[in-house]
């Protein structure tokens, strides 16, 4: 039932994306709404012991919606965060199986979030346009680093590998 709700929310989001204007305000409202839905769905699935849950940290609405659809289709539950503050709040409420992390969100670099993931031994995949040497060393703890734009199959494979790597250690 939870999986069905996630798929329906994703389909609704794709439809709304086509209908919405490209205004920043409209995208932020949609992302906030979807983040709430995704967090509720993910939290419910964690309680039910179902599919692996991935927390996605992405502030670009169209990219986030695409990632969400790809991960849901691949069999994951998805919780979304569009800022470092939202990510930290989400991590207080649930323990995701892995995190797909953009280094730079609208409220800054996710250094504190990455440090929290390392402390809590939650595997993460860095998904960013900023793969240069100037990145903070905490991001080197990620299971993989994938540069945007990326191939959906590569993202899914990296997320699956990070979960398998975590269960083997």
CSV table of C-alpha atoms in Angstrom, one decimal:
chain,number,residue,atom,x,y,z
A,1,UNK,CA,0.0,0.0,0.0
A,2,UNK,CA,2.8,2.4,0.9
A,3,UNK,CA,4.6,1.6,-2.5
A,4,UNK,CA,1.4,2.4,-4.4
A,5,UNK,CA,1.1,5.7,-2.6
A,6,UNK,CA,4.7,6.5,-3.6
A,7,UNK,CA,4.1,5.6,-7.2
A,8,UNK,CA,0.9,7.7,-7.3
A,9,UNK,CA,2.6,10.7,-5.7
A,10,UNK,CA,5.4,10.4,-8.3
A,11,UNK,CA,2.9,10.2,-11.1
A,12,UNK,CA,1.0,13.2,-9.7
A,13,UNK,CA,4.3,15.1,-9.4
A,14,UNK,CA,5.3,14.4,-13.0
A,15,UNK,CA,1.9,15.6,-14.2
A,16,UNK,CA,2.1,18.7,-12.1
A,17,UNK,CA,5.6,19.4,-13.4
A,18,UNK,CA,4.3,19.5,-16.9
A,19,UNK,CA,1.5,21.8,-15.9
A,20,UNK,CA,3.5,24.2,-13.7
A,21,UNK,CA,5.2,27.3,-14.9
A,22,UNK,CA,9.0,27.5,-14.4
A,23,UNK,CA,8.8,30.1,-11.7
A,24,UNK,CA,11.1,29.5,-8.8
A,25,UNK,CA,8.3,30.1,-6.3
A,26,UNK,CA,6.1,27.4,-7.9
A,27,UNK,CA,9.0,24.9,-7.9
A,28,UNK,CA,9.8,25.6,-4.2
A,29,UNK,CA,6.1,25.1,-3.2
A,30,UNK,CA,6.0,21.8,-5.2
A,31,UNK,CA,9.2,20.6,-3.6
A,32,UNK,CA,8.1,21.4,-0.1
A,33,UNK,CA,4.8,19.6,-0.7
A,34,UNK,CA,6.5,16.6,-2.2
A,35,UNK,CA,9.1,16.5,0.5
A,36,UNK,CA,6.3,16.2,3.1
A,37,UNK,CA,4.6,13.5,1.1
A,38,UNK,CA,7.8,11.5,0.5
A,39,UNK,CA,8.9,11.8,4.1
A,40,UNK,CA,5.5,10.5,5.3
A,41,UNK,CA,5.6,7.6,2.9
A,42,UNK,CA,9.2,6.8,3.7
A,43,UNK,CA,8.5,6.9,7.4
A,44,UNK,CA,5.5,4.6,7.0
A,45,UNK,CA,7.6,2.1,5.0
A,46,UNK,CA,10.3,2.1,7.6
A,47,UNK,CA,7.8,1.2,10.3
A,48,UNK,CA,6.3,-1.5,8.1
A,49,UNK,CA,9.8,-2.9,7.3
A,50,UNK,CA,9.3,-2.7,3.5
A,51,UNK,CA,11.5,-1.5,0.6
A,52,UNK,CA,14.8,0.3,1.3
A,53,UNK,CA,14.4,4.0,1.9
A,54,UNK,CA,16.6,6.5,0.2
A,55,UNK,CA,16.8,10.1,1.4
A,56,UNK,CA,17.5,12.4,-1.6
A,57,UNK,CA,19.0,15.8,-1.0
A,58,UNK,CA,18.3,17.9,-4.1
A,59,UNK,CA,17.1,21.5,-4.4
A,60,UNK,CA,16.6,21.6,-8.2
A,61,UNK,CA,12.9,20.6,-8.5
A,62,UNK,CA,13.1,19.0,-12.0
A,63,UNK,CA,16.2,16.9,-11.1
A,64,UNK,CA,14.6,15.9,-7.8
A,65,UNK,CA,11.4,14.7,-9.5
A,66,UNK,CA,13.3,12.7,-12.0
A,67,UNK,CA,15.5,11.1,-9.4
A,68,UNK,CA,12.5,10.3,-7.3
A,69,UNK,CA,10.7,8.6,-10.2
A,70,UNK,CA,13.9,6.6,-11.1
A,71,UNK,CA,14.4,5.4,-7.6
A,72,UNK,CA,10.7,4.5,-7.0
A,73,UNK,CA,10.7,2.5,-10.3
A,74,UNK,CA,13.9,0.7,-9.1
A,75,UNK,CA,12.1,-0.4,-6.0
A,76,UNK,CA,13.1,2.1,-3.4
A,77,UNK,CA,11.0,4.3,-1.1
A,78,UNK,CA,12.1,7.9,-1.4
A,79,UNK,CA,12.2,10.8,1.1
A,80,UNK,CA,13.1,14.2,-0.2
A,81,UNK,CA,14.9,17.2,1.3
A,82,UNK,CA,15.6,20.5,-0.5
A,83,UNK,CA,17.9,22.1,2.1
A,84,UNK,CA,20.5,21.1,4.6
A,85,UNK,CA,18.0,22.1,7.4
A,86,UNK,CA,15.3,19.8,5.9
A,87,UNK,CA,17.9,16.9,5.6
A,88,UNK,CA,18.9,17.2,9.2
A,89,UNK,CA,15.3,17.2,10.3
A,90,UNK,CA,14.5,14.2,8.2
A,91,UNK,CA,17.5,12.4,9.7
A,92,UNK,CA,16.0,13.0,13.2
A,93,UNK,CA,12.8,11.3,12.1
A,94,UNK,CA,14.0,8.3,10.1
A,95,UNK,CA,17.0,6.1,9.4
A,96,UNK,CA,17.3,5.8,5.6
A,97,UNK,CA,19.1,2.9,4.1
A,98,UNK,CA,21.2,5.3,2.0
A,99,UNK,CA,21.3,9.0,1.1
A,100,UNK,CA,21.8,10.5,-2.4
A,101,UNK,CA,23.4,13.8,-1.5
A,102,UNK,CA,24.0,17.0,-3.6
A,103,UNK,CA,26.9,18.8,-2.1
A,104,UNK,CA,25.4,22.3,-2.5
A,105,UNK,CA,21.8,23.0,-1.6
A,106,UNK,CA,19.9,26.2,-1.4
A,107,UNK,CA,21.0,26.9,2.2
A,108,UNK,CA,24.6,26.0,1.7
A,109,UNK,CA,27.1,23.1,1.5
A,110,UNK,CA,25.9,19.9,3.1
A,111,UNK,CA,29.1,19.4,5.1
A,112,UNK,CA,27.3,19.1,8.5
A,113,UNK,CA,24.8,16.6,7.0
A,114,UNK,CA,27.6,14.5,5.5
A,115,UNK,CA,29.4,14.5,8.9
A,116,UNK,CA,26.2,13.3,10.5
A,117,UNK,CA,25.9,10.5,7.9
A,118,UNK,CA,29.5,9.4,8.6
A,119,UNK,CA,28.9,9.5,12.4
A,120,UNK,CA,25.7,7.4,12.1
A,121,UNK,CA,27.3,5.1,9.5
A,122,UNK,CA,24.6,5.8,6.9
A,123,UNK,CA,26.0,5.1,3.4
A,124,UNK,CA,25.7,8.0,0.9
A,125,UNK,CA,26.3,8.7,-2.7
A,126,UNK,CA,27.5,12.1,-3.7
A,127,UNK,CA,25.5,13.4,-6.7
A,128,UNK,CA,26.7,16.8,-7.7
A,129,UNK,CA,28.0,19.1,-10.4
A,130,UNK,CA,30.9,20.0,-8.1
A,131,UNK,CA,33.4,17.1,-8.2
A,132,UNK,CA,36.5,19.2,-8.0
A,133,UNK,CA,39.3,18.9,-5.5
A,134,UNK,CA,37.9,21.9,-3.5
A,135,UNK,CA,35.2,19.7,-1.9
A,136,UNK,CA,35.4,19.1,1.8
A,137,UNK,CA,37.1,15.8,2.7
A,138,UNK,CA,34.0,14.5,4.5
A,139,UNK,CA,32.5,13.8,1.0
A,140,UNK,CA,35.3,11.3,0.4
A,141,UNK,CA,33.4,9.0,2.8
A,142,UNK,CA,30.6,8.6,0.2
A,143,UNK,CA,30.3,5.2,-1.4
A,144,UNK,CA,30.5,6.8,-4.8
A,145,UNK,CA,30.6,10.2,-6.5
A,146,UNK,CA,28.5,10.8,-9.6
A,147,UNK,CA,28.7,14.0,-11.6
A,148,UNK,CA,25.6,15.7,-12.9
A,149,UNK,CA,24.1,15.3,-15.4
A,150,UNK,CA,24.1,11.5,-14.7
A,151,UNK,CA,22.7,8.4,-16.2
A,152,UNK,CA,19.6,7.0,-14.2
A,153,UNK,CA,21.1,3.5,-14.3
A,154,UNK,CA,24.3,4.7,-12.9
A,155,UNK,CA,22.5,6.4,-10.0
A,156,UNK,CA,20.5,3.3,-9.2
A,157,UNK,CA,23.6,1.1,-9.3
A,158,UNK,CA,25.5,3.4,-7.0
A,159,UNK,CA,22.7,3.5,-4.5
A,160,UNK,CA,22.3,-0.3,-4.5
A,161,UNK,CA,26.0,-0.7,-4.2
A,162,UNK,CA,26.2,1.6,-1.2
A,163,UNK,CA,23.5,-0.4,0.6
A,164,UNK,CA,25.2,-3.7,-0.2
A,165,UNK,CA,28.5,-2.3,0.9
A,166,UNK,CA,26.9,-1.2,4.2
A,167,UNK,CA,25.3,-4.6,4.9
A,168,UNK,CA,28.7,-6.3,4.2
A,169,UNK,CA,30.6,-4.2,6.7
